[in-house]
Coordinates of N, CA and C and ligand atoms in Angstrom, one line a residue:
X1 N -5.3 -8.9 5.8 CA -6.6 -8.3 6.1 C -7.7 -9.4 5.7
X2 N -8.2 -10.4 6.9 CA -9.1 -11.3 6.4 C -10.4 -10.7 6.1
X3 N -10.8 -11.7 4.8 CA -11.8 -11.1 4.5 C -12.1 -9.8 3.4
X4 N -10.9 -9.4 3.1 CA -10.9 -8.3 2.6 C -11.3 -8.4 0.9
X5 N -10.4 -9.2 0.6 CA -10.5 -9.4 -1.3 C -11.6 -10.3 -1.6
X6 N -12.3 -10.8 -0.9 CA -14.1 -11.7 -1.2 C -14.7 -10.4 -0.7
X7 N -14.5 -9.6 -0.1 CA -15.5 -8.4 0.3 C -15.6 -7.3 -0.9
X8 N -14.2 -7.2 -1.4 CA -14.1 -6.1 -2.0 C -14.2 -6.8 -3.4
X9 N -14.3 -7.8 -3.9 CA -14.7 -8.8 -4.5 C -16.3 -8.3 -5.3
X10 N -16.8 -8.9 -4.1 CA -18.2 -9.1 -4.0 C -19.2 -7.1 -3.7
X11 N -18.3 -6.5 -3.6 CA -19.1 -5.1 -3.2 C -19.0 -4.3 -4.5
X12 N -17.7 -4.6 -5.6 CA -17.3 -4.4 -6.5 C -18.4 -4.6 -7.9
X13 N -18.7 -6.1 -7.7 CA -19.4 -6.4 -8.3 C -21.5 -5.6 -8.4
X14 N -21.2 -6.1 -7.0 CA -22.8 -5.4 -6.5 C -23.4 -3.7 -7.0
X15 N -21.8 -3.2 -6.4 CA -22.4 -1.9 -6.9 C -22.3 -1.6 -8.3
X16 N -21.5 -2.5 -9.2 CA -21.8 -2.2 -10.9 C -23.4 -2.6 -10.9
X17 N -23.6 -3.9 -10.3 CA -24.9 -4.3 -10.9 C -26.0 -3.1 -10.5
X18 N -26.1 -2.3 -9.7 CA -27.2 -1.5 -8.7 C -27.0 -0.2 -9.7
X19 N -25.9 0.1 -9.9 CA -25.3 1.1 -10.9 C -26.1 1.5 -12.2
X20 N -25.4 0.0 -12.9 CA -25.9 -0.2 -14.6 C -27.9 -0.3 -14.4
X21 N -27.7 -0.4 -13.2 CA -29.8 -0.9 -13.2 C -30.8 0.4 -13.1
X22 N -29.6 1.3 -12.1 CA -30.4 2.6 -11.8 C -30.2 3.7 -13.4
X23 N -28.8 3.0 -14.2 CA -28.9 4.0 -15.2 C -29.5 3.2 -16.6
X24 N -29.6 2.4 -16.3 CA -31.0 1.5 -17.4 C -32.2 2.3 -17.3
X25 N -32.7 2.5 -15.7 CA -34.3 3.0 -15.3 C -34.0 4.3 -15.6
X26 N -33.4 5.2 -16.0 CA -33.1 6.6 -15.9 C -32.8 7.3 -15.7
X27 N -31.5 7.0 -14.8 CA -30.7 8.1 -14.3 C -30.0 9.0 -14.9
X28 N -29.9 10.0 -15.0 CA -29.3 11.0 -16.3 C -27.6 11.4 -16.1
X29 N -27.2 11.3 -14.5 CA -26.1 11.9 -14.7 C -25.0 10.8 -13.3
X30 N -24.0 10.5 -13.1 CA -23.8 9.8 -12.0 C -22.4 10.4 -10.9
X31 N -22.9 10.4 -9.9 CA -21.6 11.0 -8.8 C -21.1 10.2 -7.9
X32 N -19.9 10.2 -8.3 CA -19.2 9.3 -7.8 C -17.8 9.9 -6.4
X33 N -18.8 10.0 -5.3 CA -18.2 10.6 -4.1 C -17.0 10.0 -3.5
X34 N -16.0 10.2 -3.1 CA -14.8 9.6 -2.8 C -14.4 9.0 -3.6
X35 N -14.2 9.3 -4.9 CA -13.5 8.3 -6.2 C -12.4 7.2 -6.0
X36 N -11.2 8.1 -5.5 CA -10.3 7.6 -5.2 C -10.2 7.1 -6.8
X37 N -9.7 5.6 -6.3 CA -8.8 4.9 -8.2 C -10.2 4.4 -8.5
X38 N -11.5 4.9 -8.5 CA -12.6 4.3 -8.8 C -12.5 4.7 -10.6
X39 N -13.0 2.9 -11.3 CA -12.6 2.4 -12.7 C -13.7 2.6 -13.5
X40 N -14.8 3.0 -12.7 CA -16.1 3.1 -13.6 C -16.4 3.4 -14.8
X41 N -15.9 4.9 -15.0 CA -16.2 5.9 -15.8 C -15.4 5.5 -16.7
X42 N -14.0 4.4 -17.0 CA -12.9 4.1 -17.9 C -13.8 2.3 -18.2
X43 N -14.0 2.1 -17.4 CA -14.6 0.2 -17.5 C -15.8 -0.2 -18.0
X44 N -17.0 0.6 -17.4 CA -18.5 0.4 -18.3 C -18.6 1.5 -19.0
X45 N -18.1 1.1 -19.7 CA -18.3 2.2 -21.0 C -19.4 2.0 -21.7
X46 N -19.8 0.7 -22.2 CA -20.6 0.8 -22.5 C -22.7 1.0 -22.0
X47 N -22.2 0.9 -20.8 CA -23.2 1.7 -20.3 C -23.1 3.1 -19.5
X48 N -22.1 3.6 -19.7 CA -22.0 5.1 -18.8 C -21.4 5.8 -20.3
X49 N -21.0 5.4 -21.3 CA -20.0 6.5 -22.0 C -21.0 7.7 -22.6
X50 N -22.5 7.7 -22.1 CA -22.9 8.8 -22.9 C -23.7 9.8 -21.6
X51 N -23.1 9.4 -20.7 CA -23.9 10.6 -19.4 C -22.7 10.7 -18.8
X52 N -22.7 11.9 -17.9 CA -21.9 12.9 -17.3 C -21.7 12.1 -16.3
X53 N -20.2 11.7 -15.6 CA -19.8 11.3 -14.8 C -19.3 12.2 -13.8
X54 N -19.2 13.0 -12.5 CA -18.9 13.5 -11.8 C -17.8 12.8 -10.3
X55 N -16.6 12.7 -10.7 CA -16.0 12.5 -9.5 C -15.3 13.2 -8.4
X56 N -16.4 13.1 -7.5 CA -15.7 13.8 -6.6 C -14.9 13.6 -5.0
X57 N -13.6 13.6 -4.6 CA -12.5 13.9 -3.8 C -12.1 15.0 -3.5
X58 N -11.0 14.3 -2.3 CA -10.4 15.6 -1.8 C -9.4 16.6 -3.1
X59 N -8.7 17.5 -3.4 CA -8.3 17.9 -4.2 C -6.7 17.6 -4.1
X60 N -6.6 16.6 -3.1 CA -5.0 15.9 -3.4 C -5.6 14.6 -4.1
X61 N -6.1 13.9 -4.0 CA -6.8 12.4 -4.5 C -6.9 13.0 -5.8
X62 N -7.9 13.6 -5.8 CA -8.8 14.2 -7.8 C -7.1 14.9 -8.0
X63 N -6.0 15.1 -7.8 CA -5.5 15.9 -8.7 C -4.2 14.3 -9.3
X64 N -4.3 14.0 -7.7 CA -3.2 12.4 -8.7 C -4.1 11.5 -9.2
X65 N -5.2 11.4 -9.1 CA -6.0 10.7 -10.2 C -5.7 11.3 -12.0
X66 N -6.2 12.1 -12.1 CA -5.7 12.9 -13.5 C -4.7 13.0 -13.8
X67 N -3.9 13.5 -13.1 CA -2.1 12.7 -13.5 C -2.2 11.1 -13.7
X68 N -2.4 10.3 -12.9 CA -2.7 9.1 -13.2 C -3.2 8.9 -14.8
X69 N -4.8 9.4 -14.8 CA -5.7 8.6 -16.1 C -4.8 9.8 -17.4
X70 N -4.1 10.5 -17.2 CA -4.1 11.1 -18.0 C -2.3 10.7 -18.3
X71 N -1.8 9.6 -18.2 CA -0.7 9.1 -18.5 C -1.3 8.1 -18.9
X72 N -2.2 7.0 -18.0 CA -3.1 5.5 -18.9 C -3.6 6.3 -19.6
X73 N -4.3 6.7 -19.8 CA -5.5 7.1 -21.6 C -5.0 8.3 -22.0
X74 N -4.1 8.6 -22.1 CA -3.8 9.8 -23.1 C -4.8 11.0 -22.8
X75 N -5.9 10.5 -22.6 CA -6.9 12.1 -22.1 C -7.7 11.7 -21.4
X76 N -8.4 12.7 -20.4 CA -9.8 12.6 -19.7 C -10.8 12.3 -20.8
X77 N -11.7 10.9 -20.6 CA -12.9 11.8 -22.1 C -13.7 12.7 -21.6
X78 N -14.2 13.3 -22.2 CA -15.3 14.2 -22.2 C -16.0 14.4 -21.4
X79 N -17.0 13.3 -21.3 CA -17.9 13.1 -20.0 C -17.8 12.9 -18.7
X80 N -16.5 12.8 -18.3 CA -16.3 12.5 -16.8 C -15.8 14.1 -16.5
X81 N -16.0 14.3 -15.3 CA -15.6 15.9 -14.4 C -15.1 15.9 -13.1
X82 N -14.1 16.5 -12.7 CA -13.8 16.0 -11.5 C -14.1 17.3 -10.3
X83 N -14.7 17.0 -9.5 CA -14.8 18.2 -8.5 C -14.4 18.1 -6.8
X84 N -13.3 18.8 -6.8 CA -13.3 18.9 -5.1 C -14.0 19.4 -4.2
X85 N -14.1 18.2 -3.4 CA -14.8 19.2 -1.9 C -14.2 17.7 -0.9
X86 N -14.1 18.5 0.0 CA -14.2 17.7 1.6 C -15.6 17.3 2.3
X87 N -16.1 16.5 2.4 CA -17.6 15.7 3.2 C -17.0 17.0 5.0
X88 N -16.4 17.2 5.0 CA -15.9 17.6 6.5 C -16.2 19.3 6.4
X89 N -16.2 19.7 5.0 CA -16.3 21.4 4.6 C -17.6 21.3 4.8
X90 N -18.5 21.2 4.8 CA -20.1 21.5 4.8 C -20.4 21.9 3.2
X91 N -19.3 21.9 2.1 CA -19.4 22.3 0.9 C -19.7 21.7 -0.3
X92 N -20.2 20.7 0.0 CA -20.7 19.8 -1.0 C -21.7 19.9 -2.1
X93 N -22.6 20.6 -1.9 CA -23.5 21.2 -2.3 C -23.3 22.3 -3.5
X94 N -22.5 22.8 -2.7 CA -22.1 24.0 -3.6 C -21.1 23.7 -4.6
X95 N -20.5 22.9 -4.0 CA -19.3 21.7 -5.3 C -20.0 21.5 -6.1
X96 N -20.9 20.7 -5.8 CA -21.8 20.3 -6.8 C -22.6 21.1 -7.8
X97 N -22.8 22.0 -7.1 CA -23.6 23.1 -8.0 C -23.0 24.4 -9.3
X98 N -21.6 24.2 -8.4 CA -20.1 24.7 -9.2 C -19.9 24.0 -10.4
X99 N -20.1 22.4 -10.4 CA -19.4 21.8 -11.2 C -20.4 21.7 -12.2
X100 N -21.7 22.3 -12.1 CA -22.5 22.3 -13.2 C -23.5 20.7 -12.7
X101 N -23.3 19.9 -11.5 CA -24.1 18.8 -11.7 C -25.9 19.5 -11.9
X102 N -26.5 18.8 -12.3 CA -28.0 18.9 -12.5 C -28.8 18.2 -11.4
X103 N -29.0 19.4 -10.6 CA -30.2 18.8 -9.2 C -31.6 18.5 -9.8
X104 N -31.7 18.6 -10.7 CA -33.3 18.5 -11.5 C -33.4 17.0 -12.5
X105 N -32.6 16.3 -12.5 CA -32.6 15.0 -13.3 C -31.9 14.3 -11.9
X106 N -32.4 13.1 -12.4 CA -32.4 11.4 -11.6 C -30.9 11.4 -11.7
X107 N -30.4 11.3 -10.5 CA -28.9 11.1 -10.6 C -28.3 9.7 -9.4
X108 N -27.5 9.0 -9.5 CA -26.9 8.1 -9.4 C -26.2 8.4 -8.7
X109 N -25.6 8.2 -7.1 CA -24.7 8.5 -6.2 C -24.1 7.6 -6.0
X110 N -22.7 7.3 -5.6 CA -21.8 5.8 -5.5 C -20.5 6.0 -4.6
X111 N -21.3 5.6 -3.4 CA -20.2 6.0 -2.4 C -19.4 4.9 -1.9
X112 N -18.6 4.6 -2.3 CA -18.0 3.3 -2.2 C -16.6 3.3 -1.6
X113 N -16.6 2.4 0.0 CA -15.5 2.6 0.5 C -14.9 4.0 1.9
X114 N -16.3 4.6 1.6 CA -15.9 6.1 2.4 C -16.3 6.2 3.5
X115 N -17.9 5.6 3.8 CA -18.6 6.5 5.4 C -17.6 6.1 5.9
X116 N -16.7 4.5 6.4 CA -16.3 4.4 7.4 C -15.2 5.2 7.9
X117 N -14.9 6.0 7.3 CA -13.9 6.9 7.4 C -13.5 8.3 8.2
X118 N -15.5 8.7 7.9 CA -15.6 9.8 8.2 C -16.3 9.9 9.8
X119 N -17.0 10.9 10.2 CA -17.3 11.4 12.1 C -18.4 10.7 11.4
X120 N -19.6 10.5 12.1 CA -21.0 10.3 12.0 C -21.8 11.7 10.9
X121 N -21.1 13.1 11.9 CA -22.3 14.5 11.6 C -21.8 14.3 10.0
X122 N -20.3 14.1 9.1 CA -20.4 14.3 8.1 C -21.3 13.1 7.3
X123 N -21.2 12.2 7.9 CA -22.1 11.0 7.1 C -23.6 11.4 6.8
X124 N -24.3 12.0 8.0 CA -25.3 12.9 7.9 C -25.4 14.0 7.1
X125 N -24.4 14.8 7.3 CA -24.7 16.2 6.4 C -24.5 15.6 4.8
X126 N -23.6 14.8 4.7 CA -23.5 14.2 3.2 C -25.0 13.7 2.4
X127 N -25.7 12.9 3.6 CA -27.1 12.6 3.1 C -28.0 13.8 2.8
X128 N -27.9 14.5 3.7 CA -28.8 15.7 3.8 C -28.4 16.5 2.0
X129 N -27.3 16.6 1.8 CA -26.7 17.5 1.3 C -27.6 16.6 -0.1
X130 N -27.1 16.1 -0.6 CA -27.8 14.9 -1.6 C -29.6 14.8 -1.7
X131 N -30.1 15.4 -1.0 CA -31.5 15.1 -0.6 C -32.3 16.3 -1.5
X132 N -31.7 17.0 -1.8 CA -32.2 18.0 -2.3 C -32.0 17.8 -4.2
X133 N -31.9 16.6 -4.3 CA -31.9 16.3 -6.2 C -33.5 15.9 -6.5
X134 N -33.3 15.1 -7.6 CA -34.6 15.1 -8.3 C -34.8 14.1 -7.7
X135 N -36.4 13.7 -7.6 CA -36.9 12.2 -7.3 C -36.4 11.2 -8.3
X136 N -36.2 9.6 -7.2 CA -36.3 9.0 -8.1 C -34.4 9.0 -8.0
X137 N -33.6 9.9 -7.8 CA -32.0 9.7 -7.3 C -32.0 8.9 -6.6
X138 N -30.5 8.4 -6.2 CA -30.2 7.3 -5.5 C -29.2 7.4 -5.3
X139 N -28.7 6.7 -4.2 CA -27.1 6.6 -3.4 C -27.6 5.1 -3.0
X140 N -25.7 4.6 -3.1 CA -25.2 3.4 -2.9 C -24.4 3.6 -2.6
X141 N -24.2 3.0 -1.0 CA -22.6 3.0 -0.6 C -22.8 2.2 0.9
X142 N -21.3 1.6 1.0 CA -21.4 1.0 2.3 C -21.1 1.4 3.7
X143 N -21.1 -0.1 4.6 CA -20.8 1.0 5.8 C -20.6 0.1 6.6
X144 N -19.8 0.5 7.7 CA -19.2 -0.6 8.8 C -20.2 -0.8 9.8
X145 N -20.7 -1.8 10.4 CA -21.9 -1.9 11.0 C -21.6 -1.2 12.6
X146 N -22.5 -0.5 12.9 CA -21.6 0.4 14.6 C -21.4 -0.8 15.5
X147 N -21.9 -1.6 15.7 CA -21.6 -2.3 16.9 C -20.0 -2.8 16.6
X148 N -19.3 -2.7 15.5 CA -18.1 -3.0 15.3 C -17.2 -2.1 16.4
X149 N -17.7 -1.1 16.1 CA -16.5 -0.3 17.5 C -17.0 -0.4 18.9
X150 N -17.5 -1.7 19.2 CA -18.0 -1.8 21.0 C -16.5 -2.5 21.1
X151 N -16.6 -2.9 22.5 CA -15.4 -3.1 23.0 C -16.0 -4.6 24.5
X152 N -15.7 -5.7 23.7 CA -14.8 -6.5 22.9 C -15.6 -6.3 21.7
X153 N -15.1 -6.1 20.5 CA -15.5 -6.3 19.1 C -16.1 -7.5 18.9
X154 N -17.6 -7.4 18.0 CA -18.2 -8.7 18.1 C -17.7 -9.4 17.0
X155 N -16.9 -8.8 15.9 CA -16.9 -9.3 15.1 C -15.4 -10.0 14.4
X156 N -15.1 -11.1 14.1 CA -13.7 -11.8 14.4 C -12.7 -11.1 14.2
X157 N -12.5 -10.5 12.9 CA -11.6 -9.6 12.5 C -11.9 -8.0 12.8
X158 N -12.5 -7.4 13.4 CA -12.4 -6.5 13.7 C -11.8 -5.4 14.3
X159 N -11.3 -6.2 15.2 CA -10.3 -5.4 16.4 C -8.5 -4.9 15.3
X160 N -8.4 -6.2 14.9 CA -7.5 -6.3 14.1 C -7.5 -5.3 12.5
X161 N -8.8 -5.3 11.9 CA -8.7 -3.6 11.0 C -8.8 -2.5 11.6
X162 N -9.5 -2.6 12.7 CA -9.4 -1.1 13.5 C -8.0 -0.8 14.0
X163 N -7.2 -1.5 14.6 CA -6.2 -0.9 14.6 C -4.8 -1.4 13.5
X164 N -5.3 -2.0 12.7 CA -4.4 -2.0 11.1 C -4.4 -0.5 10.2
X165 N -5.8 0.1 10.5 CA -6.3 1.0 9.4 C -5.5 2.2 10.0
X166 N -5.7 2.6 11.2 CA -5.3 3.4 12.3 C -3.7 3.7 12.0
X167 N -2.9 2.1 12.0 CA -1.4 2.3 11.9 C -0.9 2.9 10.7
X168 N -2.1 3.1 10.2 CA -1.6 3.0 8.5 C -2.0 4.8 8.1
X169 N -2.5 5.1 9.3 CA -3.0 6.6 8.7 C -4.5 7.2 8.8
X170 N -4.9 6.0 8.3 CA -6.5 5.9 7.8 C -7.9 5.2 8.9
X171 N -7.5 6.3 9.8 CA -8.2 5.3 11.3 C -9.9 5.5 10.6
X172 N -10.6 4.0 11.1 CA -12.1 4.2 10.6 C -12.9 4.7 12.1
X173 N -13.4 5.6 11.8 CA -14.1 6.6 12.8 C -15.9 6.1 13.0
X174 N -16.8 5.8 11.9 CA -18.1 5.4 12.4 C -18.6 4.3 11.8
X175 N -19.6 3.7 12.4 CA -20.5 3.2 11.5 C -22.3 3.2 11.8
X176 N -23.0 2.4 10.9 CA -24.2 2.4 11.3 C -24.8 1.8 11.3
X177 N -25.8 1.4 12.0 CA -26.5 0.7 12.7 C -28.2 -0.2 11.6
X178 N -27.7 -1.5 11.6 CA -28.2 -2.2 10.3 C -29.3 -1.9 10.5
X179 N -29.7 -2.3 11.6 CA -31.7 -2.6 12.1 C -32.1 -1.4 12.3
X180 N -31.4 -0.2 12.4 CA -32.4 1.0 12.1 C -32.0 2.3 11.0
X181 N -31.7 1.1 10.1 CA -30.9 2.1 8.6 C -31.9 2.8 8.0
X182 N -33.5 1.7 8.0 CA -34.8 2.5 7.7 C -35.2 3.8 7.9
X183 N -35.2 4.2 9.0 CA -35.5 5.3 10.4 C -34.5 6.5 10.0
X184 N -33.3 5.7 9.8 CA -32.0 6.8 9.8 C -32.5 7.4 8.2
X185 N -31.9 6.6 7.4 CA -31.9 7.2 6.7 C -33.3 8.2 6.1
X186 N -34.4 7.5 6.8 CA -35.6 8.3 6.0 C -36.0 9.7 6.7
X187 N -34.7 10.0 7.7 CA -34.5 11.0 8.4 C -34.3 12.2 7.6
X188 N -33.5 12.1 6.4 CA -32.8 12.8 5.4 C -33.5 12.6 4.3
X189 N -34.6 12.1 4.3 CA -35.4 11.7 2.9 C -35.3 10.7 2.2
X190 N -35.1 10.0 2.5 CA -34.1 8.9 1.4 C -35.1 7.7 1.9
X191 N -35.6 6.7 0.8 CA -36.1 5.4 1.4 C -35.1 4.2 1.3
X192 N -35.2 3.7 1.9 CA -34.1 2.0 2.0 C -34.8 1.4 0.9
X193 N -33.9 0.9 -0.2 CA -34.6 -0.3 -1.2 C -34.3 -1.5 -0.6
X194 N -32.4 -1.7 -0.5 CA -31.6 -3.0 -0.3 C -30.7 -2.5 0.6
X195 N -30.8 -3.6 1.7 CA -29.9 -3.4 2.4 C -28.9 -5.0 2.3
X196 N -27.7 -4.9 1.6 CA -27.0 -6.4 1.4 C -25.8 -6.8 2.8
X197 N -26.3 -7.8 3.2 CA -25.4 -8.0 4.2 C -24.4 -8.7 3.6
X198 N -23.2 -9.2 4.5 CA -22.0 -9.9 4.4 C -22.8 -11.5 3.8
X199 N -23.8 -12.1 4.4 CA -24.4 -13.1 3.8 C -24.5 -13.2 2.2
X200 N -25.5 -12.4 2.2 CA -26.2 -12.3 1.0 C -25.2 -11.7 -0.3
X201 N -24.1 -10.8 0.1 CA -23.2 -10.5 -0.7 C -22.1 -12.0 -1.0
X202 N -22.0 -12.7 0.3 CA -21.7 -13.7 -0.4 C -22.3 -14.9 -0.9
X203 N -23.6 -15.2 -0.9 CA -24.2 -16.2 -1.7 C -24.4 -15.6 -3.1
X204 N -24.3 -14.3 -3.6 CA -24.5 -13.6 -4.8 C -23.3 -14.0 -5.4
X205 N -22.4 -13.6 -5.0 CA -21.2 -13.0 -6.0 C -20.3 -14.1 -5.3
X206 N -20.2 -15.0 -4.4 CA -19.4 -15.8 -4.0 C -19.6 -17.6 -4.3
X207 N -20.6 -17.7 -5.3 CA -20.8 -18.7 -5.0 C -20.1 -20.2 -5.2
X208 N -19.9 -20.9 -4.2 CA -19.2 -22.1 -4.1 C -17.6 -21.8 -3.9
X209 N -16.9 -20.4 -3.1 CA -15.9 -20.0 -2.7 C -15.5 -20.2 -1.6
X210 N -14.6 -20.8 -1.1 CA -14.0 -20.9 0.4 C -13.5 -19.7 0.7
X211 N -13.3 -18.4 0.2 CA -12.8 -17.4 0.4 C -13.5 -16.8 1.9
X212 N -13.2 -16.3 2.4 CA -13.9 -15.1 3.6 C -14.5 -14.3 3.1
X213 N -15.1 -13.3 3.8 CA -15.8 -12.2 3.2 C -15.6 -11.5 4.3
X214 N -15.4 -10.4 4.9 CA -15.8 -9.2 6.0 C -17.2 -9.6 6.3
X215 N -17.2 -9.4 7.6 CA -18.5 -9.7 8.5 C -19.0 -8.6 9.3
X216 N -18.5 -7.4 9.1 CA -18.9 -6.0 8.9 C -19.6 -4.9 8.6
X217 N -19.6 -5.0 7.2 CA -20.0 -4.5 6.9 C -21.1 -4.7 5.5
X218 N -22.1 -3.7 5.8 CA -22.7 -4.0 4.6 C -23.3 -3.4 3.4
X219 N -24.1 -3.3 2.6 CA -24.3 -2.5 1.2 C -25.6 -2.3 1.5
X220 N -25.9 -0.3 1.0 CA -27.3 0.1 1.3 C -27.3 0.7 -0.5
X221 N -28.5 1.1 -0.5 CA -29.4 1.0 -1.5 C -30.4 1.8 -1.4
X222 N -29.9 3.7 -1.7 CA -31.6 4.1 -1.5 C -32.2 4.8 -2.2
X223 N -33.5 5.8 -2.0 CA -33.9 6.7 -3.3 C -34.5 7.3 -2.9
X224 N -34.5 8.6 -3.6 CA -35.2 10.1 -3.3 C -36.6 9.4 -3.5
X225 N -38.0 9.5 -2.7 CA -39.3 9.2 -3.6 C -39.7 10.7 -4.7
Ligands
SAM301 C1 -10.8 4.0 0.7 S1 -10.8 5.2 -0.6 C2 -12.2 4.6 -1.6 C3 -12.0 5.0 -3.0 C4 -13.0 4.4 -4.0 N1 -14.3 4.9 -3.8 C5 -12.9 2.9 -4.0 O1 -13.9 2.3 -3.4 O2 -12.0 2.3 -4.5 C6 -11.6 6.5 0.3 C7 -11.8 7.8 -0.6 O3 -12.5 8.7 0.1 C8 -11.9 10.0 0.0 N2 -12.2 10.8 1.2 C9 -12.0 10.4 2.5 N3 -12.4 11.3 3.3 C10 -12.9 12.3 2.6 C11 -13.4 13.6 2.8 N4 -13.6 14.1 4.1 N5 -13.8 14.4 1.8 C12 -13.6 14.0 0.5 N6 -13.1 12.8 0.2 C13 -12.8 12.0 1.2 C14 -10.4 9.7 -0.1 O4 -9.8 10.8 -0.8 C15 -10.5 8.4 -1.0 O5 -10.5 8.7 -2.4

């Protein structure tokens, strides 16, 4: 998978730093959508171990995750929660509101790894669904840029993860469109802070590496006003 480990590298890194900065300025509680083996809530401890971590998956992922952390660390701690829902149920909302998250405090979203996954309308209804917290929230997550799925693919490795991901189970279904991520997203309320391309992710977190990086995709950055 060229490109993959300087990507995942470098997106790794970015989203701790955007993370630890939004819960420096205030954020009170943090949701972590498509968790998957996501290490957060076990690795910055020192900056998350005293607010409420929310991870939420499908309820086959969140249930072998816990079997997982709960053979590594002997227990869940305290502050992390895990809640099922599907982006595909239209039930996210209500997940959320089940699990006790707090729509009324600054909350921290971290969607790392997922839009490309999903149709477009859930990528949408997921924003929408989120739009309705406190000012001043935020979501971070990436996304495969759409012109990736034209045909010939513009981009070198492309053709080649689209049908790698596909053989493997996990076909990537959308993406979105860099030059009007503004527009889109402020469709659902949300303003653009950063949007990090493949460049800029690698002059940050790459520097003086011969490694590749994915030319794909890139890192958004936004917030309730
Ligand atoms: C590639 S993994 C990324 C995991 C983690 N965020 C990371 O970056 O390592 C994709 C995650 O999205 C979750 N996911 C995919 N489609 C989903 C859906 N429709 N509803 C809920 N979770 C979904 C999967 O269960 C999986 O945990």
């Amino acid at each position: 998978m060229p490109g993959l480990y300087g990507y995942v590298t470098a997106r790794t890194k970015h989203m701790d730093r955007l993370l630890i900065e939004d819960v420096c300025a205030g954020a009170r509680q943090v949701v972590v959508l498509g968790a998957g083996a996501d290490s957060r809530a076990y690795r910055l401890t020192a900056d998350l171990a005293t607010i409420p971590i929310y991870e939420v998956d499908h309820p086959a992922t969140g249930a072998w995750k816990q079997d997982m952390l709960g053979r590594l660390l002997g227990r869940i701690p305290d502050h992390v929660h895990f809640v099922s829902a599907d982006f595909g149920m239209r039930t996210l909302r209500s997940a959320l509101d089940t699990a006790g998250v707090d729509r009324t405090v600054p909350t921290v979203f971290l969607w790392e790894g997922v839009t490309p996954y999903l149709v477009s309308d859930d990528i949408d209804a997921t924003l929408d669904a989120l739009a309705c917290f406190a000012s001043g929230s935020s979501v971070i997550f990436d996304y495969w840029h759409r012109d990736a799925f034209d045909q010939p693919c513009p981009y070198p490795e492309g053709e080649k993860y689209i049908r790698g991901l596909a053989a493997r189970g996990e076909p990537v279904r959308s993406g979105l469109d860099p030059a009007t991520l503004t527009d889109y997203l402020a469709e659902y309320g949300w303003h653009l802070v950063d949007n990090a391309t493949p460049a800029v992710l690698a002059r940050q977190y790459l520097p003086g590496s011969t490694r590749q990086i994915l030319s794909l995709s890139s890192i958004a950055h936004a917030r309730l006003p």
